[in-house]
Tab-separated table of C-alpha atoms and ligand atoms in Angstrom:
chain	number	residue	atom	x	y	z
L	453	MET	CA	-1.635	31.774	-3.717
L	454	GLU	CA	2.154	32.189	-3.807
L	455	ALA	CA	3.738	33.870	-0.798
L	456	SER	CA	4.385	37.196	-2.562
L	457	ARG	CA	0.729	37.637	-3.508
L	458	ILE	CA	-0.281	36.611	0.021
L	459	GLY	CA	2.091	39.174	1.533
L	460	GLU	CA	0.508	41.932	-0.530
L	461	SER	CA	-2.959	40.801	0.382
L	462	ILE	CA	-2.847	41.108	4.189
L	463	GLY	CA	-5.515	43.630	5.065
L	464	PHE	CA	-7.596	42.859	1.986
L	465	THR	CA	-11.289	42.657	2.693
L	466	LEU	CA	-12.895	39.237	2.427
L	467	ASP	CA	-14.804	40.420	-0.643
L	468	ARG	CA	-11.631	41.525	-2.401
L	469	PHE	CA	-9.826	38.298	-1.452
L	470	ILE	CA	-12.684	36.121	-2.755
L	471	LYS	CA	-12.739	38.069	-5.996
L	472	ASN	CA	-8.946	37.884	-6.433
L	473	ASN	CA	-9.026	34.119	-5.970
L	474	GLN	CA	-12.134	33.352	-7.963
L	475	ASP	CA	-10.054	31.931	-10.799
L	476	GLN	CA	-9.222	28.963	-8.511
L	477	PHE	CA	-12.828	27.760	-8.525
L	478	GLN	CA	-13.216	25.112	-11.227
L	479	TYR	CA	-16.723	26.193	-12.120
L	480	ALA	CA	-15.754	29.836	-11.737
L	481	ASN	CA	-18.686	31.928	-12.706
L	482	GLY	CA	-19.143	33.607	-9.395
L	483	GLU	CA	-21.670	31.371	-7.641
L	484	LEU	CA	-19.274	29.985	-5.014
L	485	SER	CA	-17.883	33.472	-4.463
L	486	GLN	CA	-21.402	34.768	-3.931
L	487	LEU	CA	-22.167	31.880	-1.560
L	488	LEU	CA	-19.131	32.708	0.576
L	489	ARG	CA	-20.278	36.334	0.699
L	490	ASP	CA	-23.780	35.223	1.783
L	491	ILE	CA	-22.214	33.235	4.633
L	492	ALA	CA	-20.102	36.213	5.698
L	493	LEU	CA	-23.185	38.440	5.711
L	494	ALA	CA	-25.121	36.034	7.945
L	495	ALA	CA	-22.043	35.779	10.184
L	496	LYS	CA	-22.061	39.558	10.662
L	497	VAL	CA	-25.712	39.464	11.712
L	498	VAL	CA	-25.198	36.535	14.112
L	499	ASN	CA	-22.078	38.229	15.477
L	500	ARG	CA	-24.134	41.308	16.332
L	501	GLU	CA	-26.690	39.185	18.187
L	502	VAL	CA	-24.053	37.101	19.995
L	503	ASN	CA	-22.278	40.270	21.110
L	504	LYS	CA	-25.372	41.712	22.772
L	505	ALA	CA	-26.851	38.408	23.966
L	506	GLY	CA	-26.792	39.545	27.579
L	507	LEU	CA	-28.547	42.798	26.810
L	508	ILE	CA	-31.736	41.799	25.085
L	509	ASP	CA	-33.657	38.872	26.460
L	510	ILE	CA	-32.458	36.262	23.951
L	511	MET	CA	-30.498	34.304	26.514
L	512	GLY	CA	-31.428	31.026	28.037
L	513	PRO	CA	-33.135	27.905	26.711
L	514	LEU	CA	-36.077	28.161	24.359
L	515	GLY	CA	-37.654	25.100	25.938
L	516	SER	CA	-37.404	23.059	22.692
L	517	GLN	CA	-34.775	20.515	21.613
L	518	ASN	CA	-32.836	20.149	18.348
L	519	MET	CA	-31.964	16.972	16.450
L	520	ALA	CA	-28.969	16.446	18.663
L	521	GLY	CA	-31.303	16.360	21.649
L	522	ASP	CA	-29.641	19.497	23.042
L	523	ASP	CA	-31.821	22.157	24.683
L	524	GLN	CA	-32.162	24.786	21.970
L	525	GLN	CA	-30.830	28.127	23.104
L	526	LYS	CA	-32.624	31.105	21.617
L	527	LEU	CA	-29.444	32.145	19.825
L	528	ASP	CA	-29.213	28.705	18.195
L	529	VAL	CA	-32.608	29.166	16.638
L	530	LEU	CA	-31.886	32.775	15.674
L	531	ALA	CA	-28.589	31.793	14.050
L	532	ASN	CA	-30.302	29.017	12.107
L	533	ILE	CA	-32.937	31.481	10.867
L	534	ARG	CA	-30.296	34.039	9.876
L	535	PHE	CA	-28.133	31.590	7.924
L	536	THR	CA	-31.131	29.922	6.286
L	537	ARG	CA	-32.557	33.297	5.237
L	538	ALA	CA	-29.240	34.623	3.895
L	539	LEU	CA	-28.603	31.441	1.910
L	540	LYS	CA	-32.156	31.362	0.551
L	541	LYS	CA	-31.939	34.997	-0.518
L	542	GLY	CA	-28.480	34.411	-2.005
L	543	GLY	CA	-29.945	31.882	-4.408
L	544	GLU	CA	-26.837	29.678	-4.705
L	545	VAL	CA	-27.884	26.857	-2.349
L	546	CYS	CA	-30.418	24.191	-3.371
L	547	ALA	CA	-30.420	22.230	-0.060
L	548	LEU	CA	-29.417	23.077	3.498
L	549	ILE	CA	-28.535	20.499	6.166
L	550	SER	CA	-28.570	21.937	9.673
L	551	GLU	CA	-28.099	20.628	13.199
L	552	GLU	CA	-31.260	22.556	14.022
L	553	SER	CA	-33.491	20.823	11.455
L	554	GLU	CA	-34.501	17.151	11.299
L	555	SER	CA	-34.462	16.899	7.495
L	556	TYR	CA	-32.728	19.044	4.881
L	557	GLU	CA	-34.354	22.279	3.732
L	558	ASP	CA	-35.123	22.889	0.062
L	559	LEU	CA	-33.854	26.406	-0.607
L	560	ASN	CA	-33.417	27.317	-4.296
L	561	ASN	CA	-34.157	24.763	-7.009
L	562	ASN	CA	-31.642	26.393	-9.361
L	563	GLY	CA	-28.908	26.430	-6.734
L	564	LYS	CA	-25.742	24.504	-7.637
L	565	TYR	CA	-24.520	24.010	-4.067
L	566	VAL	CA	-25.501	22.040	-0.982
L	567	ILE	CA	-24.506	23.350	2.443
L	568	ALA	CA	-24.259	21.513	5.763
L	569	ILE	CA	-24.107	23.848	8.744
L	570	ASP	CA	-23.989	23.950	12.509
L	571	PRO	CA	-25.319	27.500	12.914
L	572	LEU	CA	-24.116	27.924	16.474
L	573	ASP	CA	-21.957	25.176	17.943
L	574	GLY	CA	-21.117	25.180	21.625
L	575	SER	CA	-24.469	26.710	22.454
L	576	SER	CA	-24.276	25.624	26.107
L	577	ASN	CA	-21.489	28.222	26.366
L	578	ILE	CA	-23.662	31.119	25.197
L	579	ASP	CA	-24.953	32.072	28.635
L	580	VAL	CA	-21.503	31.992	30.224
L	581	ASN	CA	-19.857	34.201	27.605
L	582	VAL	CA	-17.464	31.578	26.257
L	583	SER	CA	-16.524	31.672	22.543
L	584	ILE	CA	-18.941	29.861	20.215
L	585	GLY	CA	-18.856	29.137	16.516
L	586	THR	CA	-20.578	28.437	13.213
L	587	ILE	CA	-19.266	25.500	11.137
L	588	PHE	CA	-20.115	24.975	7.451
L	589	SER	CA	-19.375	22.551	4.592
L	590	ILE	CA	-20.145	23.267	0.939
L	591	TYR	CA	-20.726	20.583	-1.729
L	592	ARG	CA	-21.630	20.791	-5.384
L	593	ARG	CA	-25.088	19.540	-6.233
L	594	ILE	CA	-24.952	16.096	-7.948
L	595	SER	CA	-28.456	15.968	-9.423
L	596	LYS	CA	-29.660	18.105	-12.335
L	597	VAL	CA	-30.117	21.776	-11.495
L	598	GLY	CA	-33.823	22.620	-11.436
L	599	GLY	CA	-34.865	19.037	-10.646
L	600	PRO	CA	-35.779	17.560	-7.223
L	601	ILE	CA	-33.072	17.170	-4.558
L	602	GLN	CA	-31.706	13.605	-4.452
L	603	GLN	CA	-30.252	11.595	-1.572
L	604	ALA	CA	-26.928	11.708	-3.456
L	605	ASP	CA	-26.927	15.521	-3.128
L	606	ILE	CA	-27.200	15.604	0.643
L	607	LEU	CA	-25.168	12.557	1.752
L	608	GLN	CA	-21.767	13.309	0.212
L	609	LYS	CA	-18.528	12.283	1.901
L	610	GLY	CA	-16.173	14.961	3.196
L	611	ALA	CA	-13.718	14.429	0.355
L	612	GLU	CA	-16.374	15.906	-1.993
L	613	GLN	CA	-16.415	19.285	-0.230
L	614	VAL	CA	-15.640	22.254	-2.492
L	615	ALA	CA	-15.297	24.616	0.480
L	616	ALA	CA	-15.561	24.575	4.283
L	617	GLY	CA	-15.028	26.943	7.138
L	618	TYR	CA	-16.000	28.299	10.504
L	619	ILE	CA	-16.782	31.591	12.180
L	620	LEU	CA	-15.450	31.990	15.733
L	621	TYR	CA	-17.387	34.510	17.846
L	622	GLY	CA	-14.652	35.078	20.408
L	623	SER	CA	-12.637	37.942	21.851
L	624	SER	CA	-12.453	38.866	18.191
L	625	THR	CA	-14.722	37.401	15.524
L	626	MET	CA	-12.933	35.487	12.771
L	627	MET	CA	-13.966	33.694	9.609
L	628	VAL	CA	-11.587	30.902	8.557
L	629	TYR	CA	-12.230	28.957	5.346
L	630	THR	CA	-10.708	26.869	2.573
L	631	THR	CA	-11.727	26.201	-1.024
L	632	GLY	CA	-9.074	23.506	-1.374
L	633	TYR	CA	-6.216	25.953	-1.939
L	634	GLY	CA	-4.985	26.444	1.631
L	635	VAL	CA	-6.623	28.052	4.651
L	636	ASN	CA	-7.066	31.794	5.221
L	637	GLY	CA	-8.339	33.646	8.284
L	638	PHE	CA	-10.230	36.937	8.318
L	639	THR	CA	-10.803	39.126	11.366
L	640	PHE	CA	-13.989	41.185	11.698
L	641	GLU	CA	-13.489	44.918	12.149
L	642	GLN	CA	-16.621	45.912	14.058
L	643	SER	CA	-16.572	49.636	13.284
L	644	LEU	CA	-16.255	49.061	9.528
L	645	GLY	CA	-18.437	45.937	9.423
L	646	GLU	CA	-15.845	44.159	7.265
L	647	PHE	CA	-13.765	40.974	7.528
L	648	PHE	CA	-10.071	41.699	6.776
L	649	LEU	CA	-7.447	39.072	5.874
L	650	SER	CA	-5.373	38.701	9.047
L	651	HIS	CA	-4.089	35.099	8.896
L	652	PRO	CA	-3.035	34.246	5.321
L	653	ASP	CA	-2.097	30.669	4.401
L	654	MET	CA	-2.647	29.179	7.895
L	655	GLN	CA	-0.461	26.159	8.678
L	656	MET	CA	-1.153	23.783	11.578
L	657	PRO	CA	2.158	23.034	13.393
L	658	GLU	CA	3.213	19.438	12.658
L	659	ASP	CA	3.508	18.675	16.379
L	660	GLY	CA	2.168	20.233	19.546
L	661	LYS	CA	1.968	20.130	23.318
L	662	ILE	CA	-1.731	20.766	23.873
L	663	TYR	CA	-4.371	18.068	24.165
L	664	SER	CA	-8.084	18.838	24.242
L	665	ILE	CA	-10.524	16.241	25.601
L	666	ASN	CA	-13.238	16.079	28.258
L	667	GLU	CA	-11.409	14.039	30.884
L	668	GLY	CA	-14.552	13.964	33.013
L	669	LEU	CA	-15.590	11.106	30.697
L	670	ALA	CA	-12.247	9.286	31.065
L	671	ASN	CA	-13.709	6.265	32.866
L	672	SER	CA	-15.548	5.332	29.680
L	673	PHE	CA	-12.670	5.927	27.235
L	674	SER	CA	-11.179	2.919	25.423
L	675	GLU	CA	-7.835	1.569	26.690
L	676	PRO	CA	-5.891	3.017	23.713
L	677	VAL	CA	-7.313	6.505	24.406
L	678	LYS	CA	-6.475	6.150	28.110
L	679	LYS	CA	-2.925	5.069	27.200
L	680	TYR	CA	-2.508	8.021	24.834
L	681	LEU	CA	-3.698	10.469	27.503
L	682	GLN	CA	-1.265	8.959	30.006
L	683	ASP	CA	1.503	9.471	27.443
L	684	CYS	CA	0.503	13.159	27.126
L	685	LYS	CA	0.711	13.497	30.916
L	686	ASP	CA	4.061	11.683	31.089
L	687	LYS	CA	5.325	14.231	28.552
L	688	LYS	CA	3.937	17.041	30.763
L	689	MET	CA	1.724	18.360	27.969
L	690	THR	CA	-0.869	21.095	28.539
L	691	ALA	CA	-4.546	20.170	28.878
L	692	ARG	CA	-6.839	22.791	27.359
L	693	TYR	CA	-10.560	22.071	26.932
L	694	ILE	CA	-12.853	25.020	26.344
L	695	GLY	CA	-15.868	22.826	25.638
L	696	SER	CA	-16.497	24.750	22.442
L	697	LEU	CA	-15.257	22.797	19.427
L	698	VAL	CA	-14.510	25.775	17.175
L	699	ALA	CA	-12.530	27.545	19.914
L	700	ASP	CA	-10.522	24.421	20.786
L	701	PHE	CA	-9.907	23.652	17.099
L	702	HIS	CA	-8.871	27.232	16.276
L	703	ARG	CA	-6.333	27.341	19.116
L	704	ASN	CA	-4.837	24.026	17.982
L	705	LEU	CA	-4.710	25.269	14.369
L	706	LEU	CA	-2.630	28.250	15.486
L	707	LYS	CA	-0.501	26.660	18.214
L	708	GLY	CA	-0.472	22.947	17.403
L	709	GLY	CA	-2.386	20.368	19.403
L	710	ILE	CA	-4.958	17.602	19.240
L	711	TYR	CA	-8.704	17.657	19.923
L	712	ILE	CA	-10.327	14.313	20.718
L	713	TYR	CA	-13.979	13.464	21.158
L	714	PRO	CA	-13.807	9.650	21.298
L	715	SER	CA	-16.414	6.971	21.679
L	716	THR	CA	-17.868	7.042	25.212
L	717	SER	CA	-20.417	4.877	27.027
L	718	LYS	CA	-22.976	7.696	26.594
L	719	ASP	CA	-22.085	8.282	22.935
L	720	PRO	CA	-20.576	5.062	21.457
L	721	ASN	CA	-20.082	6.854	18.112
L	722	GLY	CA	-18.744	9.956	19.801
L	723	LYS	CA	-20.800	13.121	20.272
L	724	LEU	CA	-19.799	15.187	17.239
L	725	ARG	CA	-21.663	15.179	13.930
L	726	LEU	CA	-19.998	14.101	10.688
L	727	MET	CA	-21.934	16.243	8.205
L	728	TYR	CA	-21.812	19.694	9.812
L	729	GLU	CA	-19.000	19.563	12.371
L	730	CYS	CA	-16.280	17.007	11.610
L	731	ASN	CA	-16.097	17.100	7.787
L	732	ALA	CA	-15.608	20.880	7.660
L	733	LEU	CA	-12.895	20.922	10.327
L	734	ALA	CA	-11.261	17.870	8.756
L	735	PHE	CA	-11.032	19.706	5.403
L	736	ILE	CA	-9.494	22.752	7.080
L	737	ALA	CA	-7.117	20.629	9.155
L	738	GLU	CA	-5.836	18.732	6.085
L	739	GLN	CA	-5.530	21.916	4.026
L	740	ALA	CA	-3.416	23.383	6.838
L	741	GLY	CA	-1.174	20.285	7.017
L	742	GLY	CA	-3.004	18.530	9.863
L	743	VAL	CA	-4.888	15.213	10.103
L	744	ALA	CA	-8.468	14.240	10.984
L	745	THR	CA	-9.604	10.659	11.637
L	746	ASP	CA	-12.159	8.709	13.629
L	747	GLY	CA	-9.269	6.984	15.377
L	748	LYS	CA	-8.638	4.705	12.384
L	749	ASN	CA	-10.163	6.091	9.162
L	750	ARG	CA	-9.758	9.478	7.480
L	751	ILE	CA	-12.851	11.512	8.379
L	752	MET	CA	-13.250	12.753	4.809
L	753	ASP	CA	-13.460	9.175	3.467
L	754	ILE	CA	-16.430	8.214	5.669
L	755	GLU	CA	-19.470	7.541	3.473
L	756	PRO	CA	-22.404	9.203	5.305
L	757	THR	CA	-25.597	7.181	5.734
L	758	ALA	CA	-27.602	9.657	7.827
L	759	LEU	CA	-27.736	13.475	8.065
L	760	HIS	CA	-27.080	13.614	11.803
L	761	GLN	CA	-24.739	10.672	12.203
L	762	ARG	CA	-22.020	10.972	14.838
L	763	THR	CA	-18.361	9.956	14.586
L	764	PRO	CA	-15.433	9.752	16.993
L	765	PHE	CA	-13.153	12.696	16.130
L	766	PHE	CA	-9.343	12.952	16.413
L	767	VAL	CA	-8.135	16.153	14.761
L	768	GLY	CA	-4.992	18.268	14.917
L	769	SER	CA	-1.248	18.223	14.410
L	770	LYS	CA	-0.175	15.386	12.163
L	771	LYS	CA	2.371	13.840	14.551
L	772	MET	CA	-0.057	13.962	17.506
L	773	VAL	CA	-2.957	12.327	15.658
L	774	LYS	CA	-0.668	9.665	14.154
L	775	LEU	CA	0.768	8.908	17.610
L	776	ALA	CA	-2.730	8.705	19.115
L	777	GLU	CA	-3.717	6.259	16.362
L	778	SER	CA	-0.672	4.100	17.077
L	779	PHE	CA	-1.876	3.288	20.603
W	1085	P6P	P1	-18.824	17.781	26.301
W	1085	P6P	C1	-20.656	21.674	22.318
W	1085	P6P	O1	-21.921	21.187	22.739
W	1085	P6P	C2	-19.969	20.559	21.540
W	1085	P6P	O2	-20.744	20.177	20.457
W	1085	P6P	C3	-18.598	21.029	21.079
W	1085	P6P	O3	-18.587	22.374	20.759
W	1085	P6P	C4	-17.728	20.734	22.288
W	1085	P6P	O4	-16.378	20.507	21.967
W	1085	P6P	C5	-18.370	19.472	22.862
W	1085	P6P	O5	-19.727	19.464	22.409
W	1085	P6P	C6	-18.356	19.477	24.363
W	1085	P6P	O6	-18.979	18.273	24.764
W	1085	P6P	O7	-19.459	16.419	26.311
W	1085	P6P	O8	-17.339	17.721	26.597
W	1085	P6P	O9	-19.545	18.814	27.123
């Protein structure tokens, strides 16, 4: 959208903004618009539950584990149910890939889209009231609508995404997404129950002074990563690690910075998941002028071979990621 139209549109509701920009969608006959609305609806429901987590007894571990081997927090499971239900009811999604489910879920056989989602990332932060987030990637279905879901539908590389975004349940709740035409941020107005455009055309600063990494794992970092971190310290940069990917990413998107989850001895391929964490944030980062790699290769060029595969993740301001890669 050119600047003048963006200027006019601050304060537009998410619905109005989606409608005004529907002409950008190649296959524009409303399905992707409807899918984005379905996601926003589920986000409002999850937001309500996250905001009162301490009040009704939905805190604490459920006693089960998800695919990632993490203890499932009750809110994780609730969020997965809410998003799955909203997307099934919406009718636009044929298959759903979720951190919380081992295989993909068949949703609507006539759906033209596939969605990969981390319903509530950073779940270990739920009980200590730290910001958490939902991350989603949207692909077009490859196989014939109405037929069975194929492997080709659910293992698509990041470059095939038609849309991606996140919801940050923080001091304010925001939905940030891209459909390949820039990145726009919407802030939730609790009393009206609406998302309003608050951050049009988000640009990630080309350079930054914030680095985000769990230095508790530093002994098992590769030499190049150790050298890069030393360089950050020599330059007296600021270390900021919330331990919640969406919160760390969002801050770097606004202020400039780099988030790194590298290979470690515990997780040789890194901890983060390609399909429903890294691809979405990589799409947003690139659309906002940033860069996302696994330390060598563009994240969005990685051909997935498994739903829950992990990848090392270097994402953020272009100059910072390029410098990190040069070590
Ligand atoms: P560590 C949360 O579990 C998460 O998936 C991301 O949100 C976060 O950035 C990372 O893992 C934190 O992992 O190993 O530093 O605790």
